[in-house]
XYZ file of C-alpha atoms in Angstrom:
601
model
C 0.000 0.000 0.000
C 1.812 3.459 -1.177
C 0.225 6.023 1.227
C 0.560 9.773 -0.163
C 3.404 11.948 1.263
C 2.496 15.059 3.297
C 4.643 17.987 2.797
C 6.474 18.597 6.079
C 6.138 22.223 5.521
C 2.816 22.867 7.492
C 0.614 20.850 9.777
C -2.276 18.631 8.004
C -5.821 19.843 8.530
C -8.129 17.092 8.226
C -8.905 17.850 4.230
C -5.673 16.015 4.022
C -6.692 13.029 6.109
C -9.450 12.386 4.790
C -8.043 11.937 1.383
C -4.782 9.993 2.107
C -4.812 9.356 5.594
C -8.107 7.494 6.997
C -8.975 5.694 3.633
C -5.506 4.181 3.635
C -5.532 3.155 7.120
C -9.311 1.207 6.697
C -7.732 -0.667 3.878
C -5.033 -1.768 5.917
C -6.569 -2.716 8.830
C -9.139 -4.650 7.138
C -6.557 -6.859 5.305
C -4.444 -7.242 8.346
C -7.522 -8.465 10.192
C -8.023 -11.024 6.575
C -4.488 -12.803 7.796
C -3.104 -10.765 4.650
C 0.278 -9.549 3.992
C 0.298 -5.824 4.190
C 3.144 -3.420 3.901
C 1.830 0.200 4.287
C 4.661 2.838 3.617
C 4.811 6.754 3.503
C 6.183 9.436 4.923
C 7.146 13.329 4.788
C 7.896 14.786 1.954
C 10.714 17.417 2.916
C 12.048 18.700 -0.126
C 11.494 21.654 -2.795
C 9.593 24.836 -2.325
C 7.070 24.414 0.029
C 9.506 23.830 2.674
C 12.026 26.347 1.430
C 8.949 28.911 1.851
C 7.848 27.663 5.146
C 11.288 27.418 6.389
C 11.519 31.909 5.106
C 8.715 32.005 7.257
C 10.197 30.778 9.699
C 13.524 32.154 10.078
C 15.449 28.793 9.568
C 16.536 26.391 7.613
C 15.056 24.272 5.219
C 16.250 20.985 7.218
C 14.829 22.643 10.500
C 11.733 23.389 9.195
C 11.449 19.835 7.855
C 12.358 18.288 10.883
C 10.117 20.025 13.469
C 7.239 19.545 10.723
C 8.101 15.638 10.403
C 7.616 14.981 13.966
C 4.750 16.739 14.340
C 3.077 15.043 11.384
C 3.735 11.708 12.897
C 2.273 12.488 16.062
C -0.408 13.330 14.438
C -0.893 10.499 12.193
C -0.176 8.248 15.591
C -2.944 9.688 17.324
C -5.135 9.369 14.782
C -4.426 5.606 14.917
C -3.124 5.238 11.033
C -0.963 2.182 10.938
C 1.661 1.950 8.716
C 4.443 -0.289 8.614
C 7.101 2.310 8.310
C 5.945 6.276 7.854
C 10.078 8.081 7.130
C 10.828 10.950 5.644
C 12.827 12.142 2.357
C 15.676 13.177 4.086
C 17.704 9.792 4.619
C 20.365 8.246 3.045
C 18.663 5.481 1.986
C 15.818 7.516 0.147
C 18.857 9.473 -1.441
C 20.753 6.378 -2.907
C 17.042 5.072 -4.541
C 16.236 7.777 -5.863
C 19.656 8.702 -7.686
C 19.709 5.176 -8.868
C 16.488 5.675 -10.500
C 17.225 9.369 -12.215
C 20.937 7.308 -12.925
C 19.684 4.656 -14.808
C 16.613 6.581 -16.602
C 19.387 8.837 -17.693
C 21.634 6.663 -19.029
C 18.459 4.580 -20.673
C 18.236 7.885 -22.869
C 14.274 8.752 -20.914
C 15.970 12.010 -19.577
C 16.998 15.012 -22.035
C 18.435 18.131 -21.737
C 16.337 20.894 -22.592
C 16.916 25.047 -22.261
C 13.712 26.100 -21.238
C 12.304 29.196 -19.164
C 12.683 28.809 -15.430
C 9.846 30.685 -13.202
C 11.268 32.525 -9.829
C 10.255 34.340 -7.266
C 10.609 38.196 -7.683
C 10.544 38.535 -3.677
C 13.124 35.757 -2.863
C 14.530 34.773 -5.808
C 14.016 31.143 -5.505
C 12.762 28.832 -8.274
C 8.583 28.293 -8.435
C 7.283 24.882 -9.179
C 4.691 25.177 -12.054
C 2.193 23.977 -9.403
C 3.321 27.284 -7.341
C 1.759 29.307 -10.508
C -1.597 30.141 -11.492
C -3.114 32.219 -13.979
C -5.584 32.201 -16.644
C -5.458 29.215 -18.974
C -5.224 30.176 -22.531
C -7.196 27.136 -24.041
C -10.676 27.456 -21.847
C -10.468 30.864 -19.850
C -10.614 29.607 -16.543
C -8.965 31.538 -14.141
C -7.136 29.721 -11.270
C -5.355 27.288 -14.252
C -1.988 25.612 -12.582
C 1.645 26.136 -14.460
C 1.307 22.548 -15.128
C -1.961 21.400 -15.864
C -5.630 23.269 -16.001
C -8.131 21.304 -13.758
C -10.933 22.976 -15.351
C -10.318 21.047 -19.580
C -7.244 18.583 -18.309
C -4.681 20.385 -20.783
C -1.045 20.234 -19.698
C 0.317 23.533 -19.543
C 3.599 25.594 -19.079
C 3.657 28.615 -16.696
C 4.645 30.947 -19.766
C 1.497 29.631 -21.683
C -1.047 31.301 -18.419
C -1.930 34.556 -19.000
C -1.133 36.864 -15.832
C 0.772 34.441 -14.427
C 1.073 35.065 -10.416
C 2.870 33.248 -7.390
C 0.349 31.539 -5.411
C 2.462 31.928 -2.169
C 2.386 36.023 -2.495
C 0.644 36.856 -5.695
C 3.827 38.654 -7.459
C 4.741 37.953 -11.540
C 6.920 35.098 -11.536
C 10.431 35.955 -12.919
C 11.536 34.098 -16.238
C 14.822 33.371 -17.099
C 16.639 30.769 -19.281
C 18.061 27.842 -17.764
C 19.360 24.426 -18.651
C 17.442 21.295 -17.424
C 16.605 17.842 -17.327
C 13.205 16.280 -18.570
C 11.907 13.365 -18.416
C 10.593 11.666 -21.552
C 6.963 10.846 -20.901
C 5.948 10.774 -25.082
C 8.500 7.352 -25.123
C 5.860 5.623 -22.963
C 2.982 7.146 -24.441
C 1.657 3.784 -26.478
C 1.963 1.295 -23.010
C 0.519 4.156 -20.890
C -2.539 4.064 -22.792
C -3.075 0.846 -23.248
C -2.085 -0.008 -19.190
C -4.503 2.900 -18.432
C -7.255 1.415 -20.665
C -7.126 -1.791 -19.094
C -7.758 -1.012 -15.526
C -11.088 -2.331 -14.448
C -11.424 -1.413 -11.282
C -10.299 2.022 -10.819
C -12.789 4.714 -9.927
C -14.209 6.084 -13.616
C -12.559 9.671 -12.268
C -9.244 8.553 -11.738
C -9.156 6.492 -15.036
C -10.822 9.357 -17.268
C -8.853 11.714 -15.879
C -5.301 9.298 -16.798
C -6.019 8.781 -20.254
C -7.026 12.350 -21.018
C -3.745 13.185 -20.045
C -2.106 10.754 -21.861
C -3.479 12.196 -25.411
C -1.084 14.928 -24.838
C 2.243 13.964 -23.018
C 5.023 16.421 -22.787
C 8.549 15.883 -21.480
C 8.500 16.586 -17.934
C 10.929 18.557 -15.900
C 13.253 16.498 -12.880
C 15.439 19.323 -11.946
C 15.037 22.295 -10.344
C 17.534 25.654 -9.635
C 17.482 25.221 -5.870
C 19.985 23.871 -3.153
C 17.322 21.943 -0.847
C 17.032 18.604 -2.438
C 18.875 15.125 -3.597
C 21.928 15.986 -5.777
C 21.327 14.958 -9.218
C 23.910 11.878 -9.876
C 25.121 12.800 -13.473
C 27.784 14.593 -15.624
C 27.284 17.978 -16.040
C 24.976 18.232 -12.476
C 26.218 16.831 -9.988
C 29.136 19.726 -9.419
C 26.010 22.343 -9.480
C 25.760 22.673 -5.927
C 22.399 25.150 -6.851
C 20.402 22.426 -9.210
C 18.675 19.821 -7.569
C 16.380 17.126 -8.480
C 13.036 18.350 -8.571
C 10.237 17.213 -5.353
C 7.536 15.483 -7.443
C 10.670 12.908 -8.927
C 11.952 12.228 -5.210
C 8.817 12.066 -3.226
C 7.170 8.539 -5.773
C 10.335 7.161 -5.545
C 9.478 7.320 -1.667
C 7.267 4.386 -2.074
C 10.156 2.415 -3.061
C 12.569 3.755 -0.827
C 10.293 3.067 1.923
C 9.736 -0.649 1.264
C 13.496 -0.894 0.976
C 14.019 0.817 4.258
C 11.240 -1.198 6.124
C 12.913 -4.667 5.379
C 16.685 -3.340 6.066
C 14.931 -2.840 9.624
C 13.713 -5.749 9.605
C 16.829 -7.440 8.925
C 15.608 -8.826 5.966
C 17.375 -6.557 2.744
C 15.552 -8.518 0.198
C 12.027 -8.645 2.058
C 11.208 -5.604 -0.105
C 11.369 -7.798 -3.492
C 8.107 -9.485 -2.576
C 6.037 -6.660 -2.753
C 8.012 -4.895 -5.834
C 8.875 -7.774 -7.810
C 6.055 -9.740 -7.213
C 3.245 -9.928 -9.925
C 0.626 -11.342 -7.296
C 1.671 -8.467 -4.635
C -1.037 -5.610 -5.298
C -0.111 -2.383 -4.905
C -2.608 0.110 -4.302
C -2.628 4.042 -3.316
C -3.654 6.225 -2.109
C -4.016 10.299 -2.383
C -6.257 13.468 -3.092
C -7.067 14.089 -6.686
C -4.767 16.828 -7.216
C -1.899 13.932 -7.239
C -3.387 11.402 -9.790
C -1.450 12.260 -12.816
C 1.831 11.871 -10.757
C 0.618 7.924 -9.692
C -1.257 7.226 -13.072
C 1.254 8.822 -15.530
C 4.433 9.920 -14.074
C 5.768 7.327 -11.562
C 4.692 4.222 -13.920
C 6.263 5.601 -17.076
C 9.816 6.125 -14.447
C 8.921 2.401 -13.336
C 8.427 1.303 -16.925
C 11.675 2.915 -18.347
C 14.068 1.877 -15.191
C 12.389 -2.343 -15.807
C 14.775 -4.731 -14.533
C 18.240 -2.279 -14.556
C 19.683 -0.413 -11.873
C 20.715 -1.482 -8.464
C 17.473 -2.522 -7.614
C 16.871 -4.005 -10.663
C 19.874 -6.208 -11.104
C 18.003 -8.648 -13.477
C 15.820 -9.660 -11.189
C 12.708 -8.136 -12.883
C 10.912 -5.145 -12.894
C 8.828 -2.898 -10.639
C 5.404 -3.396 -10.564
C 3.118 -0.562 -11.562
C -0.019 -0.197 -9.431
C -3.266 -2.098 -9.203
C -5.287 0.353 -7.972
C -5.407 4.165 -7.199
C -7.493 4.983 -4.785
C -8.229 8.908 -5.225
C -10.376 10.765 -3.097
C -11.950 13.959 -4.190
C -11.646 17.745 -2.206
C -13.295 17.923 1.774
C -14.353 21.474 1.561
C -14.858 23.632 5.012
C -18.254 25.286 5.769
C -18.280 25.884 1.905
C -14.865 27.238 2.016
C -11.418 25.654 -0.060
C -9.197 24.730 3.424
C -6.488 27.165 3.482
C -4.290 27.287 6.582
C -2.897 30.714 5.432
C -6.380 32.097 5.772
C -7.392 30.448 8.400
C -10.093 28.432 6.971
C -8.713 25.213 8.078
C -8.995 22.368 10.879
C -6.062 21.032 12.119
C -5.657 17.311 12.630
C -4.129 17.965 15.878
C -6.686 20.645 17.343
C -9.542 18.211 16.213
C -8.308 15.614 18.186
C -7.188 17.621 21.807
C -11.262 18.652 21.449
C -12.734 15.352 19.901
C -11.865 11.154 19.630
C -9.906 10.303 16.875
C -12.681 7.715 16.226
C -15.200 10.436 15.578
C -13.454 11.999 12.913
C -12.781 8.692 11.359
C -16.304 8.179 11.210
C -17.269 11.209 9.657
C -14.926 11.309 6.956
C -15.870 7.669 6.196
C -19.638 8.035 6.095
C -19.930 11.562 4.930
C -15.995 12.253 3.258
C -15.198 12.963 -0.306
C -14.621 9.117 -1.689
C -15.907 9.903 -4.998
C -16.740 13.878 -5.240
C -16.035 17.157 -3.390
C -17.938 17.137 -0.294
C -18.259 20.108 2.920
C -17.226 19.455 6.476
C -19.816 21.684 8.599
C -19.862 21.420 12.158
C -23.228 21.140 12.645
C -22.866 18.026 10.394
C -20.294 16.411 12.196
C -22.186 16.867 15.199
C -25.490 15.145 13.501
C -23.289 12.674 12.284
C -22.241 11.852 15.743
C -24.955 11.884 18.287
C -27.873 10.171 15.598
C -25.308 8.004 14.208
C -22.682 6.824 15.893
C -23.908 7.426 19.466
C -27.372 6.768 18.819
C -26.975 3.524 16.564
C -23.811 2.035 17.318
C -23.015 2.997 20.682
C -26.691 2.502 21.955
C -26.844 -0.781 20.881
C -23.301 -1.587 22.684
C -24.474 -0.136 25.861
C -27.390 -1.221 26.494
C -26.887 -4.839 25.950
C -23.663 -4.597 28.060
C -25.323 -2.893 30.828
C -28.392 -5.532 30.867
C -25.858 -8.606 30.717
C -23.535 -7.238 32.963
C -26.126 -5.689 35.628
C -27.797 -9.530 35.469
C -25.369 -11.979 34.549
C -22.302 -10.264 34.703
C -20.844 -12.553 32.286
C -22.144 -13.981 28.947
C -25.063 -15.863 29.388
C -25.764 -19.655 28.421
C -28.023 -19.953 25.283
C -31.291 -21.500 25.422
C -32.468 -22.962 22.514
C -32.459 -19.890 19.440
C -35.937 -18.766 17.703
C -35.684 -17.850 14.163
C -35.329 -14.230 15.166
C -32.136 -15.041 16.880
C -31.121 -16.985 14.153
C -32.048 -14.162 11.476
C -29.886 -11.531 13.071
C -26.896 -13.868 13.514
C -27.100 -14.814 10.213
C -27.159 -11.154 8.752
C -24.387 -9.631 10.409
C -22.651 -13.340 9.787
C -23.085 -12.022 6.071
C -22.031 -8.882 6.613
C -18.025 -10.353 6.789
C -18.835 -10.835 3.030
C -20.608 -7.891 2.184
C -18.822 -5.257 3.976
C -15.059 -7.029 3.384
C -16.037 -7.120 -0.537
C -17.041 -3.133 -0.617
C -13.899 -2.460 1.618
C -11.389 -4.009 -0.676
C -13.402 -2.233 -3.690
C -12.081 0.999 -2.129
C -15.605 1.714 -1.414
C -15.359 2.749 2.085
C -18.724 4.699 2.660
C -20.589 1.902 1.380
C -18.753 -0.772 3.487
C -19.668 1.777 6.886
C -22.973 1.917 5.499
C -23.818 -1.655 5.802
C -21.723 -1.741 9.065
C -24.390 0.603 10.568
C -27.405 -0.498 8.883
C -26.651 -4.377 10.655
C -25.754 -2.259 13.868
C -29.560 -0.684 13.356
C -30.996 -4.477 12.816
C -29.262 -5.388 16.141
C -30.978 -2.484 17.770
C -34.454 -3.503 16.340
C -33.964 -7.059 17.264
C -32.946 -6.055 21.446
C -36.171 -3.344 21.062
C -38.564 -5.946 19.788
C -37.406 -9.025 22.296
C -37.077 -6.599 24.825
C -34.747 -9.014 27.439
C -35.244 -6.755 30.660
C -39.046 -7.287 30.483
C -38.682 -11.134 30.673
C -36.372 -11.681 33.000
C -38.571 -12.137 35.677
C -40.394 -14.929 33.775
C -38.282 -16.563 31.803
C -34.615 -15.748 32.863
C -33.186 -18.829 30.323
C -34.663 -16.633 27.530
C -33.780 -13.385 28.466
C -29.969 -15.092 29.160
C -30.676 -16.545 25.099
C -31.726 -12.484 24.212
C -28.842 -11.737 25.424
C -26.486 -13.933 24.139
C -27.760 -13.429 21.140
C -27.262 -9.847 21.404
C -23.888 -9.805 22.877
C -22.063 -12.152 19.702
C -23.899 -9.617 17.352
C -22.071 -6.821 18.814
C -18.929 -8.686 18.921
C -19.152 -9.431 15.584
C -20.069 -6.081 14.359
C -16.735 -4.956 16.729
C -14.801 -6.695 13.675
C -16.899 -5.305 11.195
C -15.919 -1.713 12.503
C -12.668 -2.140 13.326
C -10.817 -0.755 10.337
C -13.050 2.325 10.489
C -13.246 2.392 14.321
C -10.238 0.862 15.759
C -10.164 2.832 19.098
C -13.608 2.447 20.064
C -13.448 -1.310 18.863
C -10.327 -1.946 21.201
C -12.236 -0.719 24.120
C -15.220 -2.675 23.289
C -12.448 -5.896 22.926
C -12.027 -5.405 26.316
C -15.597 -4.526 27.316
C -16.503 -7.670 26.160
C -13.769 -9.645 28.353
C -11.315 -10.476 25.537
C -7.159 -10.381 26.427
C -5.062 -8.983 23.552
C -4.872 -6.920 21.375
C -7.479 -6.388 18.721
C -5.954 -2.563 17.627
C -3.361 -1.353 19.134
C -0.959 1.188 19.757
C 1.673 2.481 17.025
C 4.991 3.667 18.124
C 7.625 5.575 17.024
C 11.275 3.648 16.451
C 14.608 4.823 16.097
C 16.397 3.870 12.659
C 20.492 4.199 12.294
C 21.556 5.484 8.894
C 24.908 4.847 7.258
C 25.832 7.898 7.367
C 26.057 7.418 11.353
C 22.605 9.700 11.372
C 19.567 8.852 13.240
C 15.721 9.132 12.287
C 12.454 8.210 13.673
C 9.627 6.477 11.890
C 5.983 5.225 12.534
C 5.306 1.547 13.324
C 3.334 -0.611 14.859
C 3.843 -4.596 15.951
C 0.626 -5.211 14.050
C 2.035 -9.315 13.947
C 0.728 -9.254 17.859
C -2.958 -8.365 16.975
C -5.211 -10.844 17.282
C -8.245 -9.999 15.793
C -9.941 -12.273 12.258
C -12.054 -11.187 10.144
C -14.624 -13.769 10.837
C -17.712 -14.054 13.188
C -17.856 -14.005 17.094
C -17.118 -17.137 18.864
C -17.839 -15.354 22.043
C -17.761 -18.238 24.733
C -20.675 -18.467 27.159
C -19.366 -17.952 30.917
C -16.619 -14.935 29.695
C -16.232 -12.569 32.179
C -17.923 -8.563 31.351
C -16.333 -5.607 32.312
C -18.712 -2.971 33.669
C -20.003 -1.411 30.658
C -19.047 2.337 30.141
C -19.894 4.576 26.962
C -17.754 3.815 23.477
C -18.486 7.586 22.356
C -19.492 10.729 23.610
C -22.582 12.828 22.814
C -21.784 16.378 21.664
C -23.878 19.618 22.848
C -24.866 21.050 19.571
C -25.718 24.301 20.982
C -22.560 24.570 22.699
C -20.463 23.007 19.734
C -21.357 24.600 16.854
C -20.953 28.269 17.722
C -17.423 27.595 19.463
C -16.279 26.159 16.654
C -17.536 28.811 14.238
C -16.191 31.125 16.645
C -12.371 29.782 16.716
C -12.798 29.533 12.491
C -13.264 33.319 12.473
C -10.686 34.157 15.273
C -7.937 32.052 13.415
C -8.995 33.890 10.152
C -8.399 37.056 11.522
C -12.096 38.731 11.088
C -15.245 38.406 12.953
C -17.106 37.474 9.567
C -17.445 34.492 7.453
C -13.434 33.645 6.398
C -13.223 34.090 2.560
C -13.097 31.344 0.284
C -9.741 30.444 -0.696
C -8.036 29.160 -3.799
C -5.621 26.769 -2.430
C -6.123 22.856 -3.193
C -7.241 20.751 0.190
């Protein structure tokens, strides 16, 4: 699983999360959970302008900047319970010596040419802007806010000299031209397998495919290298004694998902560990990002895979790379009706949601109600709904009040009496449900899979309403004891089915329910040695020590309860909402509504 890289130039407001983060984490989880293999790799991405700007900002260096905004991004990602198998950064040797090998051998395969061409800067600080740093009118269709590499609004690739009045989109000043030697990568050599790879995937979402092969109908050499001194040196004649070129972000931060994979099974001990997954036709690789990043998984990184095949260090004749299986793009989370922008304020950030919220709450919310397959709006108000008539009300109604009934009159799980056909009904639906909600779930269709989570978590409500076990346990305690039962493997059950959505809440329940072990649970952060006698810290987990199966309750009459006590917790809208709205407009600087923004989520 190849798990988008956040910038470490800013903190991530939940916009980001919801595209990359939660999505990926629900796949993984739900696999592990299958007995499959799973390697789920990412990291920071710490190179190029947006940390050379933050790090302005800041008064410091690039490498400071990137640091502090590394480990703040993987407490982040820790506490929002997202468990990859090694989250690093860009900054290590080992992501260096990949991703030179890579430009190396494209370059001497002949897929990277020289080219003069007209390099955009910064009139303010005199540093190079990424076409993606420049917007401006597009020529072709008139829309205004067109990108110096693509327009989102017809899908033309574009150069920042084709806009018309072209502007920085960090402080709105003309971008500086100038003429400049630099590397490109050939992207028209792979135009022919491109299409035809693109036109063969069957299961990617119709956006992410339509999107691909319009782009494809128009490939352009792309540019690797950048005038700047914040990146990996670029490992051929003529470049590498330029201590003020540098290979450009985009190029470094795919290779990551390689890099990563190579880095995860040096930890482990195992160097070769990472072939299984990269040179293994029946390893599936899938990933994950926001829609603003599909060309660069759909295009870009499988025409680099195509052209480096079985060559290179990593290569060695041992077959190529596989390209992916699946890209699993999620569309924009808008705020209120506003584009998130942290520099105006109109923004959540991970980390403030959670010191107010449970991590499980905004998991839920961008599952059931985020943007899997079109631009949807966070509102508080919604969240709110989302929580108390949802995930309090269904869910965590059901859970306690057939935990407080067993353990208030049993205080362990009851022994079955015989089962009616309503207990054998329910059983048998959320039995199902391991089919129905694992198939949607490894379709990438996460919001359906919750869906059907909650609707059986509704049918187990109906079922305790209509048999009612407190009213006949003065008459018929065996049945009530059956009720309950009953009632108690259906929750335990539908603790599985919501554990790669809900894995805090399902933990707790684990243990609610008597169970030792882990079902979910925590990650932690490791020290790894470099060659280069550095240190760095990633995010892992020791997910082999889980326990949990994707397979129905076997809960064993007799099993000790703990005393029950509430899996979620019921929000005050009145007192909620207008907070909330309140700290929006204080962080944008004006008691009004924040203005919308043009800045991608």
């Amino acid at each position: 699983m190849a798990v988008a890289w956040p910038y470490a130039s800013g903190l991530r407001h939940i916009g980001h999360v919801a595209g990359f983060g939660v999505p990926s984490d629900t796949f993984a989880r739900y696999h592990r959970l299958r007995g499959n293999d799973v390697l789920m790799v990412s990291g920071t991405d710490e190179h190029g302008t947006p940390v050379m700007v933050a790090a302005d900002d800041a008064g410091e260096s690039a490498r400071d900047t990137a640091e502090r905004f590394s480990r703040l991004i993987r407490e982040d990602l820790r506490e929002l319970g997202l468990s990859y198998d090694l989250f690093t950064r860009t900054t290590t040797a080992n992501h260096y010596r990949v991703t030179q090998d890579l430009f190396r051998t494209l370059y001497d395969k002949g897929y990277v040419v020289e080219r003069e061409t007209l390099g955009a800067f910064s009139s303010a600080t005199g540093h190079t802007l990424p076409d993606r740093y420049i917007e401006g009118t597009c020529p072709i269709c008139g829309f205004e806010s067109a990108r110096g590499d693509q327009c989102d609004n017809c899908g033309n690739q574009l150069d920042p000299t084709d806009l018309i009045d072209p502007r920085s989109r960090i402080d709105g000043t003309p971008p500086v031209f100038e003429r400049t030697k630099h590397l490109f990568l050939d992207l028209p050599a792979f135009k022919e397998q491109l299409t035809a790879w693109i036109d063969s995937q069957t299961n990617w979402r119709p956006n992410v495919k339509r999107f691909s092969l319009n782009f494809v109908k128009e490939l352009k050499p792309r540019p690797i290298t950048r005038d700047l001194d914040w990146g990996v040196p670029i490992p051929v004649p003529g470049y590498e004694e330029q201590p003020d070129k540098r290979i450009y972000v985009w190029f470094d931060a795919v290779i990551g998902y390689l890099s990563a994979a190579i880095e995860w099974a040096a930890v482990r001990g195992e160097p070769d560990a990472w072939r299984e997954w990269w040179q293994n036709p029946d390893a599936e690789h899938t990933y994950f990002m926001g829609k603003d990043n599909i060309v660069f998984h759909t295009v870009i990184w499988p025409s680099m895979l195509l052209g480096y095949g079985d060559d290179g260090e990593y290569g060695a004749g041992r077959g190529g790379l596989e390209l992916p299986d699946n890209v699993a793009s999620s569309e924009f989370l808008t705020m209120e009706g506003k584009r998130f922008s942290s520099s105006r304020g109109v923004v959540i950030l991970v980390r403030d949601f959670l010191s107010r919220y449970d991590p499980d709450a905004l998991r839920y919310f961008v599952s059931i109600a985020g943007p899997e397959t079109q631009d949807t709006d966070f509102t508080w108000s919604e969240f709110v709904r989302r929580n108390n008539d949802e995930l309090v009300a269904t869910w965590g109604n059901l859970v306690n009040r057939t935990l407080q009934s067993a353990y208030k009159n049993f205080g362990s799980v009851p022994e079955p009496g015989p089962l009616t056909d309503a207990d054998r009904t329910l059983l048998q639906a959320i039995d199902a449900g391991f089919d129905t909600v694992g198939e949607l779930i490894e379709a990438a269709r996460f919001k359906a899979g919750l869906q059907e989570a909650m609707r059986l978590a509704a049918f187990g409500n109906q079922y305790v309403a209509e048999q009612a076990p407190w009213s006949v346990l003065e008459s018929d305690r065996e049945r009530a004891g059956t009720i309950l039962y009953v009632a108690l493997r259906a929750v335990d059950s539908l603790k599985v089915l919501l554990t790669p959505y809900l894995p805090f809440s399902s933990q707790r329940l684990h243990e609610l329910l008597g169970y030792d072990g882990l079902l979910s649970g925590p990650l932690e952060f490791r020290d790894v040695d470099e060659d280069d006698g550095r240190k760095h810290v990633v995010l892992t987990g020791d997910y082999e020590s889980w326990l949990g199966r994707w397979e129905p309750s076997s809960l064993p009459p007799g099993q000790a309860l703990q005393e029950p006590q509430p899996l979620f917790v019921k929000l005050d809208p009145e007192k909620v909402v207008p907070e909330e709205i309140a700290r929006m407009r204080e962080a944008a600087g004006s008691p009004e509504d924040p203005p919308a923004d043009a800045d991608a989520a």
